[in-house]
CSV table of C-alpha atoms in Angstrom, one decimal:
chain,number,residue,atom,x,y,z
A,300,MET,CA,0.0,0.0,0.0
A,301,ASN,CA,2.9,2.3,0.6
A,302,ILE,CA,3.8,2.0,-3.1
A,303,VAL,CA,0.4,2.7,-4.7
A,304,LEU,CA,-1.0,5.4,-2.3
A,305,PRO,CA,0.1,9.0,-2.4
A,306,ARG,CA,2.5,10.0,0.4
A,307,ALA,CA,3.1,13.2,2.3
A,308,GLN,CA,5.4,14.4,5.1
A,309,ARG,CA,4.6,12.7,8.3
A,310,SER,CA,4.4,16.0,10.1
A,311,ASP,CA,1.7,17.4,7.7
A,312,VAL,CA,-0.7,14.4,7.9
A,313,GLU,CA,-3.8,14.4,10.1
A,314,ARG,CA,-4.9,11.2,11.8
A,315,HIS,CA,-8.2,11.1,9.8
A,316,GLN,CA,-6.2,11.0,6.6
A,317,LEU,CA,-4.4,7.8,7.4
A,318,PRO,CA,-5.5,4.7,5.4
A,319,PHE,CA,-4.5,2.4,8.3
A,320,PRO,CA,-3.0,2.9,11.7
A,321,ILE,CA,0.4,4.6,11.4
A,322,SER,CA,2.4,6.4,14.1
A,323,LEU,CA,2.7,10.1,13.4
A,324,ASN,CA,5.3,10.4,16.2
A,325,VAL,CA,8.6,10.8,14.4
A,326,GLU,CA,10.6,9.4,17.4
A,327,ASP,CA,8.7,6.1,17.0
A,328,ASN,CA,9.8,5.8,13.4
A,329,GLU,CA,13.5,6.6,13.4
A,330,MET,CA,15.8,4.4,11.3
A,331,ALA,CA,17.5,1.6,13.3
A,332,VAL,CA,20.7,0.1,11.8
A,333,ASP,CA,22.7,-2.6,13.5
A,334,GLY,CA,26.1,-1.1,14.2
A,335,ASP,CA,28.3,-4.1,13.5
A,336,ALA,CA,26.5,-4.9,10.3
A,337,ALA,CA,26.8,-1.3,9.1
A,338,GLU,CA,30.6,-1.3,9.8
A,339,ASN,CA,31.0,-4.6,7.9
A,340,GLY,CA,29.0,-3.4,5.0
A,341,GLY,CA,26.1,-5.7,5.8
A,342,GLY,CA,22.5,-4.9,5.2
A,343,GLY,CA,21.6,-4.1,8.8
A,344,ILE,CA,18.1,-3.6,10.1
A,345,VAL,CA,16.2,-0.8,8.4
A,346,THR,CA,12.8,0.3,9.6
A,347,GLN,CA,9.9,1.5,7.5
A,348,LEU,CA,11.3,5.1,7.7
A,349,ALA,CA,14.2,4.0,5.5
A,350,LEU,CA,11.8,2.4,3.0
A,351,ASP,CA,9.8,5.6,2.9
A,352,ALA,CA,12.8,7.8,2.3
A,353,GLU,CA,13.3,9.1,-1.3
A,354,ASP,CA,17.0,9.7,-1.0
A,355,ASP,CA,19.9,10.2,1.5
A,356,THR,CA,18.8,13.7,2.2
A,357,GLN,CA,15.4,12.4,3.2
A,358,LEU,CA,16.9,10.0,5.6
A,359,GLU,CA,19.1,12.6,7.2
A,360,SER,CA,16.2,14.9,7.8
A,361,SER,CA,14.0,12.2,9.3
A,362,ALA,CA,14.6,13.4,12.9
A,363,ARG,CA,12.8,16.6,12.0
A,364,GLY,CA,9.6,14.7,11.0
A,365,ARG,CA,10.1,14.6,7.2
A,366,SER,CA,9.5,10.9,6.6
A,367,LEU,CA,6.9,10.1,4.0
A,368,VAL,CA,3.7,8.2,5.0
A,369,PRO,CA,0.8,7.1,2.8
A,370,TYR,CA,-2.3,9.2,3.2
A,371,VAL,CA,-5.8,9.7,1.8
A,372,PRO,CA,-6.2,13.5,1.4
A,373,CYS,CA,-9.8,13.5,0.1
A,374,GLY,CA,-11.4,10.7,2.0
A,375,MET,CA,-11.3,8.0,-0.7
A,376,ILE,CA,-8.8,6.5,-3.1
A,377,PHE,CA,-9.7,4.5,-6.2
A,378,LEU,CA,-7.1,1.8,-6.8
A,379,ARG,CA,-8.7,0.9,-10.2
A,380,PRO,CA,-9.4,3.2,-13.1
A,381,LEU,CA,-13.1,4.2,-13.4
A,382,ARG,CA,-14.9,4.8,-16.6
A,383,PHE,CA,-18.2,6.7,-16.9
A,384,GLY,CA,-20.9,4.7,-18.6
A,385,ALA,CA,-19.6,1.4,-17.4
A,386,PRO,CA,-20.7,-0.5,-14.2
A,387,VAL,CA,-18.3,0.3,-11.4
A,388,PRO,CA,-18.1,-2.0,-8.4
A,389,ARG,CA,-19.8,-0.5,-5.3
A,390,LEU,CA,-21.1,2.4,-7.3
A,391,TRP,CA,-23.6,0.4,-9.5
A,392,TRP,CA,-26.8,-1.3,-8.4
A,393,LYS,CA,-29.6,-2.8,-10.5
A,394,GLY,CA,-28.9,-0.6,-13.5
A,395,LEU,CA,-28.4,2.6,-11.4
A,396,ARG,CA,-25.0,4.2,-11.5
A,397,PHE,CA,-23.2,7.5,-10.7
A,398,SER,CA,-23.5,10.1,-13.4
A,399,GLU,CA,-20.5,12.1,-14.3
A,400,ARG,CA,-21.9,15.1,-12.5
A,401,ALA,CA,-22.6,13.2,-9.3
A,402,PHE,CA,-19.1,11.5,-9.4
A,403,VAL,CA,-17.3,14.9,-9.7
A,404,PHE,CA,-19.5,16.4,-7.0
A,405,SER,CA,-18.7,13.5,-4.6
A,406,PHE,CA,-15.1,12.7,-5.3
A,407,ASP,CA,-13.5,15.7,-7.0
A,408,PRO,CA,-10.1,16.1,-5.4
A,409,ALA,CA,-10.5,19.8,-5.5
A,410,LYS,CA,-13.1,19.3,-2.8
A,411,GLY,CA,-10.5,17.9,-0.4
A,412,SER,CA,-10.4,21.2,1.5
A,413,CYS,CA,-13.4,23.1,3.0
A,414,PHE,CA,-11.7,26.3,1.7
A,415,ALA,CA,-10.8,27.5,-1.7
A,416,LEU,CA,-8.9,30.7,-0.9
A,417,GLU,CA,-5.9,29.7,-3.0
A,418,ASP,CA,-8.1,29.4,-6.1
A,419,ARG,CA,-9.0,33.1,-5.7
A,420,GLY,CA,-5.4,34.2,-5.5
A,421,HIS,CA,-5.0,34.3,-1.7
A,422,GLN,CA,-1.9,32.8,-0.1
A,423,LEU,CA,0.3,33.0,3.0
A,424,GLU,CA,3.3,35.3,2.7
A,425,PRO,CA,6.7,33.7,3.0
A,426,PRO,CA,8.1,33.5,6.5
A,427,ILE,CA,10.5,36.3,7.6
A,428,HIS,CA,14.0,34.9,8.4
A,429,ASP,CA,16.5,36.9,10.4
A,430,ASP,CA,19.8,36.6,8.7
A,431,GLY,CA,21.6,37.3,11.9
A,432,SER,CA,23.9,39.8,10.3
A,433,ASP,CA,24.3,41.7,13.5
A,434,LEU,CA,25.4,38.5,15.4
A,435,GLU,CA,28.8,36.9,15.4
A,436,MET,CA,28.8,33.6,13.6
A,437,SER,CA,30.4,30.7,15.2
A,438,ASP,CA,32.4,28.0,13.4
A,439,GLY,CA,30.1,25.7,11.4
A,440,ASP,CA,27.1,28.0,11.8
A,441,ASP,CA,25.2,28.0,8.5
A,442,ARG,CA,22.6,30.8,8.4
A,443,ASP,CA,21.7,30.2,4.7
A,444,VAL,CA,19.7,27.1,5.7
A,445,PRO,CA,16.1,28.2,6.5
A,446,GLU,CA,14.2,26.5,9.2
A,447,ASP,CA,11.2,24.3,8.4
A,448,ASP,CA,8.1,26.3,7.7
A,449,PRO,CA,5.2,24.8,9.8
A,450,LEU,CA,2.7,26.5,7.4
A,451,ALA,CA,4.3,25.2,4.2
A,452,SER,CA,1.3,23.1,3.2
A,453,GLY,CA,-0.5,26.2,2.1
A,454,LEU,CA,-3.4,28.4,3.1
A,455,ASN,CA,-6.3,26.1,2.4
A,456,ASN,CA,-4.7,23.2,4.4
A,457,GLN,CA,-3.9,25.5,7.3
A,458,MET,CA,-7.4,26.8,7.3
A,459,ASP,CA,-8.6,23.2,7.6
A,460,ARG,CA,-6.2,22.7,10.5
A,461,VAL,CA,-7.4,25.7,12.4
A,462,PHE,CA,-11.1,24.9,12.1
A,463,ARG,CA,-10.6,21.3,13.1
A,464,GLN,CA,-8.4,22.2,16.0
A,465,LEU,CA,-11.0,24.8,17.1
A,466,LEU,CA,-13.6,22.0,17.4
A,467,ILE,CA,-11.2,19.8,19.4
A,468,ASP,CA,-10.1,22.6,21.7
A,469,VAL,CA,-13.7,23.8,22.4
A,470,LEU,CA,-14.6,20.2,23.4
A,471,ASN,CA,-11.4,19.7,25.5
A,472,PHE,CA,-12.0,22.9,27.4
A,473,ILE,CA,-15.6,22.0,28.5
A,474,PRO,CA,-15.1,22.8,32.3
A,475,ASN,CA,-15.2,20.4,35.2
A,476,ARG,CA,-17.5,21.0,38.1
A,477,ARG,CA,-16.2,22.9,41.1
A,478,HIS,CA,-15.9,19.9,43.4
A,479,CYS,CA,-13.7,17.1,42.2
A,480,ILE,CA,-16.1,14.4,43.6
A,481,GLU,CA,-18.8,15.6,41.2
A,482,PRO,CA,-19.0,14.4,37.6
A,483,SER,CA,-17.7,16.5,34.7
A,484,TYR,CA,-20.0,18.6,32.6
A,485,ARG,CA,-18.7,16.6,29.7
A,486,SER,CA,-20.1,13.2,28.6
A,487,ILE,CA,-18.3,12.9,25.3
A,488,SER,CA,-15.3,10.6,25.4
A,489,LYS,CA,-11.7,11.7,24.8
A,490,GLU,CA,-11.6,9.3,21.7
A,491,GLU,CA,-14.5,11.1,20.2
A,492,ILE,CA,-12.9,14.5,20.8
A,493,GLU,CA,-9.7,13.4,19.1
A,494,ASP,CA,-11.7,12.6,16.0
A,495,ALA,CA,-14.0,15.6,16.2
A,496,THR,CA,-15.7,17.0,13.1
A,497,ILE,CA,-18.4,19.6,12.6
A,498,VAL,CA,-20.9,16.8,12.8
A,499,ILE,CA,-20.7,16.9,16.7
A,500,PHE,CA,-21.6,20.6,16.6
A,501,GLN,CA,-24.5,19.8,14.3
A,502,ASN,CA,-25.9,17.3,16.8
A,503,THR,CA,-28.7,19.0,18.8
A,504,ARG,CA,-29.1,16.1,21.3
A,505,LEU,CA,-26.8,17.8,23.7
A,506,SER,CA,-26.9,14.9,26.2
A,507,ASP,CA,-24.4,13.2,23.8
A,508,ILE,CA,-21.9,15.8,24.7
A,509,PHE,CA,-22.8,17.2,28.1
A,510,ASN,CA,-24.2,16.1,31.4
A,511,ASP,CA,-25.7,19.5,32.0
A,512,VAL,CA,-25.9,22.9,30.1
A,513,GLN,CA,-27.5,26.2,30.1
A,514,TRP,CA,-28.8,27.0,26.6
A,515,LYS,CA,-30.7,29.6,24.6
A,516,ILE,CA,-31.4,30.2,20.9
A,517,GLY,CA,-28.9,32.8,20.1
A,518,THR,CA,-29.6,35.9,18.0
A,519,ALA,CA,-27.5,36.7,14.9
A,520,GLU,CA,-25.6,39.2,17.1
A,521,ASP,CA,-24.9,36.5,19.7
A,522,TRP,CA,-23.4,34.2,17.1
A,523,LYS,CA,-21.3,36.9,15.5
A,524,THR,CA,-20.0,38.0,18.9
A,525,CYS,CA,-19.1,34.4,19.7
A,526,PHE,CA,-17.3,34.0,16.4
A,527,ASP,CA,-15.3,37.3,16.9
A,528,HIS,CA,-14.1,36.1,20.3
A,529,LEU,CA,-13.1,32.7,19.1
A,530,LEU,CA,-11.5,33.8,15.8
A,531,PRO,CA,-10.5,37.5,16.2
A,532,PRO,CA,-9.5,39.6,13.2
A,533,LYS,CA,-6.0,40.5,12.3
A,534,GLY,CA,-4.3,42.8,14.8
A,535,THR,CA,-6.6,41.8,17.7
A,536,LYS,CA,-4.9,40.2,20.7
A,537,LYS,CA,-6.3,38.8,23.8
A,538,GLU,CA,-5.5,41.1,26.7
A,539,GLY,CA,-5.7,40.8,30.5
A,540,THR,CA,-6.6,37.6,32.4
A,541,VAL,CA,-8.0,35.0,30.1
A,542,GLN,CA,-9.0,31.4,30.5
A,543,ASN,CA,-8.6,28.6,27.9
A,544,TYR,CA,-7.4,30.9,25.1
A,545,ASN,CA,-3.7,30.8,26.3
A,546,ASN,CA,-3.7,27.0,26.0
A,547,ALA,CA,-5.8,26.8,22.8
A,548,ALA,CA,-3.6,25.4,20.0
A,549,TYR,CA,-6.0,26.6,17.3
A,550,LEU,CA,-5.7,30.2,18.4
A,551,LYS,CA,-1.9,30.1,18.3
A,552,LEU,CA,-2.0,28.7,14.8
A,553,TRP,CA,-4.6,31.3,13.7
A,554,GLU,CA,-2.6,34.2,15.0
A,555,ARG,CA,0.6,32.9,13.3
A,556,MET,CA,-1.3,32.6,10.0
A,557,LEU,CA,-2.8,36.1,10.3
A,558,GLU,CA,0.7,37.5,10.7
A,559,ARG,CA,1.5,36.2,7.2
A,560,MET,CA,-1.6,37.4,5.5
A,561,THR,CA,-2.3,40.6,3.8
A,562,ASP,CA,-5.3,42.6,5.1
A,563,GLU,CA,-7.3,41.4,2.0
A,564,THR,CA,-6.4,37.8,2.6
A,565,ALA,CA,-7.1,38.0,6.3
A,566,ALA,CA,-10.6,39.4,5.6
A,567,ALA,CA,-11.3,36.7,3.1
A,568,ALA,CA,-10.0,34.0,5.5
A,569,ARG,CA,-12.4,35.2,8.3
A,570,ASN,CA,-15.3,35.4,5.9
A,571,ALA,CA,-14.6,31.8,4.8
A,572,MET,CA,-14.4,30.7,8.5
A,573,TRP,CA,-17.6,32.5,9.3
A,574,ARG,CA,-19.5,30.7,6.5
A,575,LEU,CA,-18.4,27.4,7.9
A,576,PHE,CA,-19.0,28.4,11.5
A,577,LYS,CA,-22.7,29.2,10.6
A,578,LYS,CA,-23.2,25.6,9.7
A,579,MET,CA,-22.9,24.6,13.4
A,580,GLU,CA,-26.1,24.1,15.3
A,581,TRP,CA,-24.6,24.9,18.7
A,582,ALA,CA,-21.5,26.7,20.0
A,583,PRO,CA,-20.1,27.9,23.3
A,584,ASN,CA,-21.3,31.3,24.5
A,585,ALA,CA,-17.7,32.5,24.2
A,586,ARG,CA,-16.6,35.7,25.8
A,587,GLN,CA,-13.5,37.9,25.4
A,588,ASP,CA,-11.8,36.3,28.4
A,589,ARG,CA,-13.0,32.7,28.2
A,590,ILE,CA,-14.4,30.1,25.9
A,591,TRP,CA,-16.8,28.7,28.4
A,592,GLN,CA,-19.0,30.7,30.8
A,593,THR,CA,-20.7,28.6,33.5
A,594,ARG,CA,-22.2,31.2,35.8
A,595,SER,CA,-25.9,31.6,35.7
A,596,ASP,CA,-25.8,35.3,34.9
A,597,ASP,CA,-28.3,35.6,32.1
A,598,SER,CA,-32.0,34.8,32.6
A,599,ALA,CA,-32.4,34.1,28.9
A,600,PHE,CA,-30.6,30.8,29.3
A,601,GLN,CA,-32.6,27.7,30.2
A,602,HIS,CA,-31.4,24.6,32.0
A,603,THR,CA,-31.7,21.0,31.0
A,604,ILE,CA,-34.5,18.9,32.4
A,605,GLY,CA,-34.6,18.4,36.2
A,606,ILE,CA,-31.9,21.0,37.0
A,607,ARG,CA,-32.7,23.9,39.3
A,608,LYS,CA,-32.5,27.3,37.6
A,609,GLY,CA,-29.5,29.3,38.7
A,610,THR,CA,-27.3,26.2,38.9
A,611,PRO,CA,-23.9,26.7,37.2
A,612,ALA,CA,-23.4,24.9,33.9
A,613,PRO,CA,-21.7,25.6,30.5
A,614,GLN,CA,-23.6,28.2,28.4
A,615,VAL,CA,-24.5,27.0,24.9
A,616,LEU,CA,-25.9,29.0,22.0
A,617,MET,CA,-28.3,27.2,19.8
A,618,ARG,CA,-28.8,28.3,16.2
A,619,LYS,CA,-32.4,27.6,15.4
A,620,ARG,CA,-33.8,24.7,17.3
A,621,GLU,CA,-34.1,23.8,21.0
A,622,PRO,CA,-31.8,21.0,22.1
A,623,THR,CA,-33.1,17.5,22.9
A,624,TRP,CA,-32.0,15.6,25.9
A,625,LEU,CA,-32.0,11.9,26.4
A,626,THR,CA,-32.5,10.9,30.0
A,627,ILE,CA,-32.3,7.3,31.3
A,628,GLN,CA,-34.9,6.6,33.9
A,629,ALA,CA,-34.9,3.5,36.0
A,630,LYS,CA,-38.1,1.4,35.6
A,631,VAL,CA,-39.6,0.2,38.9
A,632,ILE,CA,-41.1,-3.2,38.7
A,633,PRO,CA,-43.4,-4.2,41.6
A,634,ILE,CA,-42.7,-7.6,43.1
A,635,GLU,CA,-45.6,-9.6,44.4
A,636,ILE,CA,-45.0,-11.5,47.6
């Protein structure tokens, strides 16, 4: 499979793009060569990293996470050629088949990203490197070699990374209750959070995610304010005492990207994020200083079934519909004596 599938740098691949379980930790995939065999010119023991390497340079740079791994960038790979007008396995049933239009809509590689900013001429500016001309160079110091660019995969891919990490961070930062003996407000598992997609935020049965919430159907202004706090415009920095934001990986990446965008590209990027954000059915009632507010300080918020009004719980904005809540009730069966 490593031969027939496309490959990408290990450090640029997301878990959901892997065709089968592969470690993305570079340290787990370093090349191991038996010392005695190497000195004697023997074959030695070479791990998969050596097989993935394109050349000697690739092997030498493996410690910095440049090994190639197979990946599926658009969700599906066809290993056999497909022809329109002919029955295709798994895409044909009782005379029904995919039309060319339906096929392109479903599997067009151009749809691999949720964003198409690069198609409209937007891109990230090159990183600024300090040549260190005012510093004394030591022996063997080579300042002509640029550092790896963490944003090298391009604007569209980095926008995907920001949005997906935003979803993960929002779920990870769902607060715990004040007392450690009480259950968390979060019912969703860590495994589900690691693989989070926008589908979780389109699920209005909030009992799948929370043990308790405060909720209200947000106005257009509520949703725009929430978005502005989560993904601030270029030049806006969080100030003062803040919770969650300082540890949010998505925000650090977003700010790093904005620094390498022109004002026009930054505006286009936020507009694209806003269009995707509006497809969510619920979101945290984010504020300038925190992602999650738990105090019962707004009478417009309602509690889930059976919870006394005024009890602290995460505040959630609903887009159009009230949330549903699945409760498990014990059934009492009378016993005749």
